[in-house]
mmCIF file of C-alpha atoms and ligand atoms in Angstrom:
data_model
loop_
_atom_site.group_PDB
_atom_site.id
_atom_site.type_symbol
_atom_site.label_atom_id
_atom_site.label_comp_id
_atom_site.label_asym_id
_atom_site.label_seq_id
_atom_site.Cartn_x
_atom_site.Cartn_y
_atom_site.Cartn_z
ATOM 1 C CA MET A 3 -165.887 -16.029 51.395
ATOM 2 C CA ALA A 4 -162.365 -14.708 51.133
ATOM 3 C CA ALA A 5 -160.188 -15.915 48.255
ATOM 4 C CA VAL A 6 -157.810 -18.683 49.310
ATOM 5 C CA PRO A 7 -154.812 -19.536 47.185
ATOM 6 C CA ILE A 8 -154.379 -23.311 46.730
ATOM 7 C CA LEU A 9 -150.872 -24.331 45.681
ATOM 8 C CA MET A 10 -150.423 -27.304 43.401
ATOM 9 C CA TYR A 11 -147.171 -29.283 43.550
ATOM 10 C CA HIS A 12 -146.107 -32.514 41.908
ATOM 11 C CA SER A 13 -142.689 -34.027 42.526
ATOM 12 C CA VAL A 14 -140.209 -32.574 45.020
ATOM 13 C CA ARG A 15 -136.718 -33.784 43.995
ATOM 14 C CA ASP A 16 -133.391 -32.991 42.446
ATOM 15 C CA ASP A 17 -132.615 -34.597 39.065
ATOM 16 C CA PRO A 18 -136.217 -35.499 38.138
ATOM 17 C CA PRO A 19 -136.790 -37.740 35.068
ATOM 18 C CA PRO A 20 -137.746 -35.768 31.892
ATOM 19 C CA ASP A 21 -141.455 -36.521 32.193
ATOM 20 C CA THR A 22 -141.858 -34.832 35.542
ATOM 21 C CA ALA A 23 -139.063 -32.242 35.343
ATOM 22 C CA ALA A 24 -141.032 -29.172 34.412
ATOM 23 C CA LEU A 25 -143.682 -29.658 37.062
ATOM 24 C CA SER A 26 -141.336 -30.681 39.813
ATOM 25 C CA VAL A 27 -139.520 -28.444 42.276
ATOM 26 C CA SER A 28 -136.176 -29.029 44.000
ATOM 27 C CA PRO A 29 -136.219 -29.852 47.738
ATOM 28 C CA GLY A 30 -134.267 -26.705 48.328
ATOM 29 C CA ALA A 31 -136.753 -24.532 46.498
ATOM 30 C CA PHE A 32 -139.623 -26.198 48.290
ATOM 31 C CA ALA A 33 -138.073 -25.521 51.715
ATOM 32 C CA ASP A 34 -137.462 -21.922 50.758
ATOM 33 C CA GLN A 35 -141.070 -21.563 49.612
ATOM 34 C CA MET A 36 -142.392 -22.991 52.866
ATOM 35 C CA ALA A 37 -140.114 -20.664 54.839
ATOM 36 C CA LEU A 38 -141.379 -17.657 52.807
ATOM 37 C CA LEU A 39 -144.900 -18.475 53.688
ATOM 38 C CA LYS A 40 -144.030 -18.294 57.359
ATOM 39 C CA GLU A 41 -141.967 -15.165 56.935
ATOM 40 C CA LYS A 42 -144.828 -13.423 55.114
ATOM 41 C CA GLY A 43 -147.436 -14.359 57.732
ATOM 42 C CA PHE A 44 -149.383 -17.034 55.775
ATOM 43 C CA THR A 45 -151.333 -19.677 57.615
ATOM 44 C CA PRO A 46 -151.439 -22.973 55.704
ATOM 45 C CA VAL A 47 -154.893 -24.534 56.358
ATOM 46 C CA ARG A 48 -156.675 -27.723 55.376
ATOM 47 C CA LEU A 49 -158.578 -27.598 52.119
ATOM 48 C CA SER A 50 -161.890 -27.619 53.852
ATOM 49 C CA GLY A 51 -160.610 -25.969 57.013
ATOM 50 C CA PRO A 52 -162.216 -22.841 58.382
ATOM 51 C CA VAL A 53 -160.528 -19.593 57.248
ATOM 52 C CA GLU A 54 -162.536 -16.959 59.140
ATOM 53 C CA ASP A 55 -160.190 -15.101 61.419
ATOM 54 C CA VAL A 56 -157.228 -16.913 59.948
ATOM 55 C CA PRO A 57 -154.450 -14.540 58.783
ATOM 56 C CA LYS A 58 -153.625 -15.084 55.064
ATOM 57 C CA PRO A 59 -154.885 -18.619 54.710
ATOM 58 C CA ILE A 60 -153.302 -20.737 51.966
ATOM 59 C CA CYS A 61 -153.576 -24.508 50.982
ATOM 60 C CA ILE A 62 -150.797 -26.779 49.920
ATOM 61 C CA THR A 63 -151.509 -29.765 47.611
ATOM 62 C CA PHE A 64 -149.563 -32.431 45.784
ATOM 63 C CA ASP A 65 -150.730 -34.471 42.790
ATOM 64 C CA ASP A 66 -149.898 -37.970 41.636
ATOM 65 C CA GLY A 67 -148.306 -39.463 44.792
ATOM 66 C CA TYR A 68 -144.592 -39.410 44.127
ATOM 67 C CA ALA A 69 -142.334 -41.247 46.637
ATOM 68 C CA ASP A 70 -140.592 -37.958 47.197
ATOM 69 C CA PHE A 71 -143.709 -36.586 48.846
ATOM 70 C CA HIS A 72 -142.888 -38.916 51.750
ATOM 71 C CA SER A 73 -139.052 -38.526 51.658
ATOM 72 C CA GLU A 74 -138.682 -34.826 50.806
ATOM 73 C CA ALA A 75 -141.921 -32.835 51.240
ATOM 74 C CA MET A 76 -143.383 -34.423 54.367
ATOM 75 C CA PRO A 77 -140.358 -33.698 56.637
ATOM 76 C CA VAL A 78 -140.371 -30.041 55.547
ATOM 77 C CA LEU A 79 -144.104 -29.724 56.037
ATOM 78 C CA ALA A 80 -143.793 -31.326 59.497
ATOM 79 C CA SER A 81 -140.953 -29.008 60.471
ATOM 80 C CA PHE A 82 -143.287 -26.033 59.898
ATOM 81 C CA GLY A 83 -146.387 -27.833 61.198
ATOM 82 C CA TYR A 84 -148.160 -27.243 57.850
ATOM 83 C CA PRO A 85 -151.254 -29.275 56.848
ATOM 84 C CA ALA A 86 -151.314 -30.513 53.269
ATOM 85 C CA THR A 87 -153.203 -32.746 50.857
ATOM 86 C CA VAL A 88 -151.819 -35.413 48.534
ATOM 87 C CA PHE A 89 -153.958 -36.532 45.625
ATOM 88 C CA VAL A 90 -152.962 -40.144 45.020
ATOM 89 C CA THR A 91 -153.246 -42.140 41.723
ATOM 90 C CA THR A 92 -154.059 -45.546 43.199
ATOM 91 C CA GLY A 93 -153.057 -47.634 40.208
ATOM 92 C CA TRP A 94 -149.597 -46.019 40.182
ATOM 93 C CA LEU A 95 -148.716 -46.856 43.839
ATOM 94 C CA ASP A 96 -145.402 -48.652 44.034
ATOM 95 C CA ASP A 97 -147.012 -51.731 45.644
ATOM 96 C CA ALA A 98 -150.381 -51.504 43.917
ATOM 97 C CA GLY A 99 -149.985 -55.226 43.078
ATOM 98 C CA PRO A 100 -152.926 -56.660 41.188
ATOM 99 C CA ASP A 101 -154.462 -53.114 41.159
ATOM 100 C CA ALA A 102 -151.499 -51.693 39.258
ATOM 101 C CA ALA A 103 -152.696 -49.578 36.254
ATOM 102 C CA GLY A 104 -151.468 -46.829 34.023
ATOM 103 C CA ARG A 105 -147.837 -45.765 33.608
ATOM 104 C CA PRO A 106 -146.250 -44.123 36.663
ATOM 105 C CA LEU A 107 -143.887 -41.333 35.653
ATOM 106 C CA ASP A 108 -141.366 -41.843 38.540
ATOM 107 C CA ALA A 109 -140.869 -43.715 41.807
ATOM 108 C CA MET A 110 -144.274 -43.618 43.579
ATOM 109 C CA LEU A 111 -145.512 -43.843 47.203
ATOM 110 C CA ARG A 112 -146.161 -47.235 48.758
ATOM 111 C CA TRP A 113 -149.308 -47.976 50.722
ATOM 112 C CA GLY A 114 -147.347 -47.826 53.936
ATOM 113 C CA HIS A 115 -146.331 -44.240 53.086
ATOM 114 C CA VAL A 116 -149.915 -43.238 52.312
ATOM 115 C CA ARG A 117 -151.154 -44.645 55.636
ATOM 116 C CA GLU A 118 -148.234 -42.976 57.519
ATOM 117 C CA ALA A 119 -149.113 -39.666 55.888
ATOM 118 C CA ALA A 120 -152.826 -40.048 56.832
ATOM 119 C CA GLU A 121 -151.820 -40.813 60.351
ATOM 120 C CA GLU A 122 -149.674 -37.726 60.564
ATOM 121 C CA GLY A 123 -152.615 -35.575 59.547
ATOM 122 C CA ILE A 124 -151.909 -35.266 55.780
ATOM 123 C CA GLU A 125 -155.266 -35.320 53.914
ATOM 124 C CA ILE A 126 -155.420 -38.003 51.288
ATOM 125 C CA GLY A 127 -157.464 -37.266 48.167
ATOM 126 C CA ALA A 128 -158.012 -39.230 44.996
ATOM 127 C CA HIS A 129 -156.528 -38.545 41.577
ATOM 128 C CA SER A 130 -158.284 -41.286 39.548
ATOM 129 C CA HIS A 131 -156.991 -44.905 39.366
ATOM 130 C CA SER A 132 -154.814 -45.000 36.276
ATOM 131 C CA HIS A 133 -154.409 -41.191 35.508
ATOM 132 C CA PRO A 134 -156.405 -41.083 32.217
ATOM 133 C CA GLN A 135 -157.811 -37.950 30.542
ATOM 134 C CA LEU A 136 -161.155 -38.361 32.277
ATOM 135 C CA ASP A 137 -163.081 -36.261 29.771
ATOM 136 C CA GLN A 138 -162.176 -38.697 27.017
ATOM 137 C CA LEU A 139 -163.557 -41.814 28.748
ATOM 138 C CA GLU A 140 -166.895 -43.492 28.256
ATOM 139 C CA ASP A 141 -169.336 -43.295 31.149
ATOM 140 C CA GLY A 142 -168.606 -46.751 32.466
ATOM 141 C CA ALA A 143 -164.824 -46.417 32.419
ATOM 142 C CA LEU A 144 -165.125 -42.934 33.883
ATOM 143 C CA ARG A 145 -167.173 -44.203 36.774
ATOM 144 C CA ASP A 146 -164.783 -47.006 37.369
ATOM 145 C CA GLU A 147 -161.773 -44.636 37.567
ATOM 146 C CA LEU A 148 -163.542 -42.457 40.080
ATOM 147 C CA VAL A 149 -165.133 -45.083 42.291
ATOM 148 C CA ARG A 150 -162.232 -47.577 42.340
ATOM 149 C CA SER A 151 -159.696 -44.999 43.427
ATOM 150 C CA ARG A 152 -161.952 -43.720 46.229
ATOM 151 C CA LEU A 153 -162.733 -47.216 47.522
ATOM 152 C CA LEU A 154 -159.088 -48.376 47.398
ATOM 153 C CA LEU A 155 -157.977 -45.283 49.320
ATOM 154 C CA GLU A 156 -160.707 -45.522 51.925
ATOM 155 C CA ASP A 157 -159.895 -49.224 52.439
ATOM 156 C CA GLY A 158 -156.176 -48.431 52.643
ATOM 157 C CA ILE A 159 -156.360 -45.543 55.114
ATOM 158 C CA GLN A 160 -159.562 -46.501 56.878
ATOM 159 C CA ARG A 161 -161.121 -43.068 56.619
ATOM 160 C CA PRO A 162 -163.470 -41.350 54.174
ATOM 161 C CA VAL A 163 -161.990 -39.825 51.018
ATOM 162 C CA THR A 164 -164.162 -36.947 49.759
ATOM 163 C CA THR A 165 -161.850 -34.874 47.588
ATOM 164 C CA MET A 166 -160.241 -35.514 44.232
ATOM 165 C CA ALA A 167 -158.158 -33.693 41.685
ATOM 166 C CA TYR A 168 -158.584 -34.194 37.956
ATOM 167 C CA PRO A 169 -155.570 -35.727 36.154
ATOM 168 C CA TYR A 170 -154.063 -33.084 33.836
ATOM 169 C CA GLY A 171 -156.768 -30.786 35.323
ATOM 170 C CA TYR A 172 -159.123 -32.018 32.558
ATOM 171 C CA SER A 173 -162.843 -32.074 33.386
ATOM 172 C CA SER A 174 -166.149 -31.319 31.679
ATOM 173 C CA ALA A 175 -169.689 -30.969 32.904
ATOM 174 C CA ARG A 176 -170.205 -34.719 32.324
ATOM 175 C CA VAL A 177 -166.971 -35.605 34.286
ATOM 176 C CA ARG A 178 -168.024 -33.245 37.152
ATOM 177 C CA ARG A 179 -171.429 -34.886 37.395
ATOM 178 C CA ALA A 180 -169.761 -38.347 37.461
ATOM 179 C CA VAL A 181 -167.458 -37.155 40.230
ATOM 180 C CA ALA A 182 -170.381 -35.977 42.345
ATOM 181 C CA GLN A 183 -172.188 -39.320 41.689
ATOM 182 C CA ALA A 184 -169.040 -41.239 42.664
ATOM 183 C CA GLY A 185 -169.226 -39.747 46.198
ATOM 184 C CA TYR A 186 -166.807 -36.864 46.165
ATOM 185 C CA ALA A 187 -167.719 -33.630 47.885
ATOM 186 C CA THR A 188 -165.158 -31.439 46.151
ATOM 187 C CA ALA A 189 -162.825 -31.606 43.145
ATOM 188 C CA TYR A 190 -159.818 -29.472 42.154
ATOM 189 C CA VAL A 191 -158.763 -28.247 38.799
ATOM 190 C CA VAL A 192 -155.685 -26.386 37.494
ATOM 191 C CA SER A 193 -156.532 -22.907 36.416
ATOM 192 C CA ASN A 194 -153.949 -20.643 37.971
ATOM 193 C CA ASP A 195 -156.618 -18.592 39.596
ATOM 194 C CA VAL A 196 -157.147 -17.865 43.286
ATOM 195 C CA ALA A 197 -160.004 -19.834 44.672
ATOM 196 C CA SER A 198 -162.845 -17.532 45.610
ATOM 197 C CA HIS A 199 -164.931 -20.589 46.283
ATOM 198 C CA ARG A 200 -163.589 -23.713 47.976
ATOM 199 C CA SER A 201 -166.533 -25.975 47.300
ATOM 200 C CA GLY A 202 -167.954 -27.603 44.222
ATOM 201 C CA TYR A 203 -166.293 -29.567 41.389
ATOM 202 C CA ALA A 204 -164.015 -27.048 39.769
ATOM 203 C CA VAL A 205 -161.997 -25.384 42.614
ATOM 204 C CA PRO A 206 -159.025 -23.658 41.030
ATOM 205 C CA ARG A 207 -155.418 -24.226 42.040
ATOM 206 C CA LEU A 208 -152.092 -22.419 41.348
ATOM 207 C CA THR A 209 -149.168 -24.277 39.692
ATOM 208 C CA VAL A 210 -145.858 -24.188 41.364
ATOM 209 C CA GLN A 211 -143.083 -25.530 39.008
ATOM 210 C CA ARG A 212 -139.350 -25.710 38.530
ATOM 211 C CA SER A 213 -139.279 -22.426 36.685
ATOM 212 C CA THR A 214 -141.084 -20.589 39.494
ATOM 213 C CA SER A 215 -138.572 -18.328 41.172
ATOM 214 C CA LEU A 216 -138.971 -17.394 44.849
ATOM 215 C CA ALA A 217 -140.107 -13.913 43.801
ATOM 216 C CA SER A 218 -142.808 -15.285 41.465
ATOM 217 C CA PHE A 219 -143.814 -17.820 44.145
ATOM 218 C CA GLU A 220 -144.411 -14.879 46.465
ATOM 219 C CA ARG A 221 -146.566 -13.130 43.822
ATOM 220 C CA ILE A 222 -148.558 -16.349 43.282
ATOM 221 C CA ALA A 223 -149.069 -16.803 47.063
ATOM 222 C CA GLU A 224 -150.038 -13.146 47.485
ATOM 223 C CA GLY A 225 -152.643 -13.577 44.698
ATOM 224 C CA ALA A 226 -151.230 -10.543 42.875
ATOM 225 C CA HIS A 227 -150.234 -12.685 39.895
ATOM 226 C CA ARG A 228 -153.127 -13.684 37.720
ATOM 227 C CA PHE A 229 -152.412 -15.765 34.674
ATOM 228 C CA TYR A 230 -154.955 -14.177 32.305
ATOM 229 C CA ARG A 231 -153.314 -15.488 29.213
ATOM 230 C CA GLU A 232 -153.011 -19.069 30.428
ATOM 231 C CA LYS A 233 -156.564 -18.924 31.721
ATOM 232 C CA ALA A 234 -157.852 -17.882 28.280
ATOM 233 C CA LEU A 235 -155.898 -20.665 26.656
ATOM 234 C CA THR A 236 -157.292 -23.294 29.037
ATOM 235 C CA LYS A 237 -160.838 -22.233 28.307
ATOM 236 C CA GLY A 238 -160.326 -22.419 24.517
ATOM 237 C CA TYR A 239 -158.688 -25.842 24.863
ATOM 238 C CA ALA A 240 -161.674 -27.176 26.855
ATOM 239 C CA VAL A 241 -163.897 -26.447 23.942
ATOM 240 C CA VAL A 242 -161.553 -28.370 21.560
ATOM 241 C CA ARG A 243 -161.423 -31.284 24.019
ATOM 242 C CA ARG A 244 -165.202 -31.446 24.235
ATOM 243 C CA SER A 245 -165.625 -31.441 20.431
ATOM 244 C CA ARG A 246 -162.971 -34.209 20.232
ATOM 245 C CA TYR A 247 -164.969 -36.362 22.702
ATOM 246 C CA LEU A 248 -168.326 -35.732 20.898
ATOM 247 C CA TYR A 249 -166.561 -36.493 17.503
ATOM 248 C CA ARG A 250 -165.401 -39.829 18.894
ATOM 249 C CA GLN A 251 -168.813 -40.684 20.228
ATOM 250 C CA ALA A 252 -170.338 -39.914 16.893
ATOM 251 C CA MET A 253 -167.860 -42.075 15.076
ATOM 252 C CA ARG A 254 -168.647 -44.952 17.475
ATOM 253 C CA ARG A 255 -172.308 -44.731 16.723
ATOM 254 C CA ASP A 256 -171.800 -44.993 12.967
HETATM 255 ZN ZN1 ZN B 324 -151.569 -35.966 37.872
#
């Protein structure tokens, strides 16, 4: 299968709070990036959409579920007719009510927005319930994060939710097994690599952030820009994170 770049966005706003600033993009930059895709002949497709005979397929995704996905990103996507996916942290939703969990980093979507997005053809995926580091959770808590977010979303939008993205991109073999058991068909990581496979539980995505110039955005989209250094760092860090989890487990048993 041909490699398909999958873009990963977070917040789309001017003047973001410090916690989301680096990973956010301004509405102006976002609109320029979407226009560039059109200008360069890209065809934004659904995550699981067919790509055979599609010229320059590319996928657009958003993590966390910021309110500005509805106010800023959706109108731009609609104006170009682009499909996209938003991975929602269910406990962070603005009107999560008794299900509220975790610490939202900014103004978040409301259920009404999520439903409206789903009705307008935006794919809704899960992003855990409270946005924990999944690889650091015990099996029970891990399962709860994965199942609860999927069930809440399915109940909220009245359609199946089969995709999820790992908070912080953190996963491990154990987390990926739990994701499969929790009923997801596909899961997305952050690895700044172009997806040569679009199925399984570690599909790579490309980070677009505030420091991404339009020129580097083009290189990312064209797949010419590989982040070898970052990739190496991510792999080394995964080993550290796994030892940390095992160490904690060992301490608990003592
Ligand atoms: Zn996130």
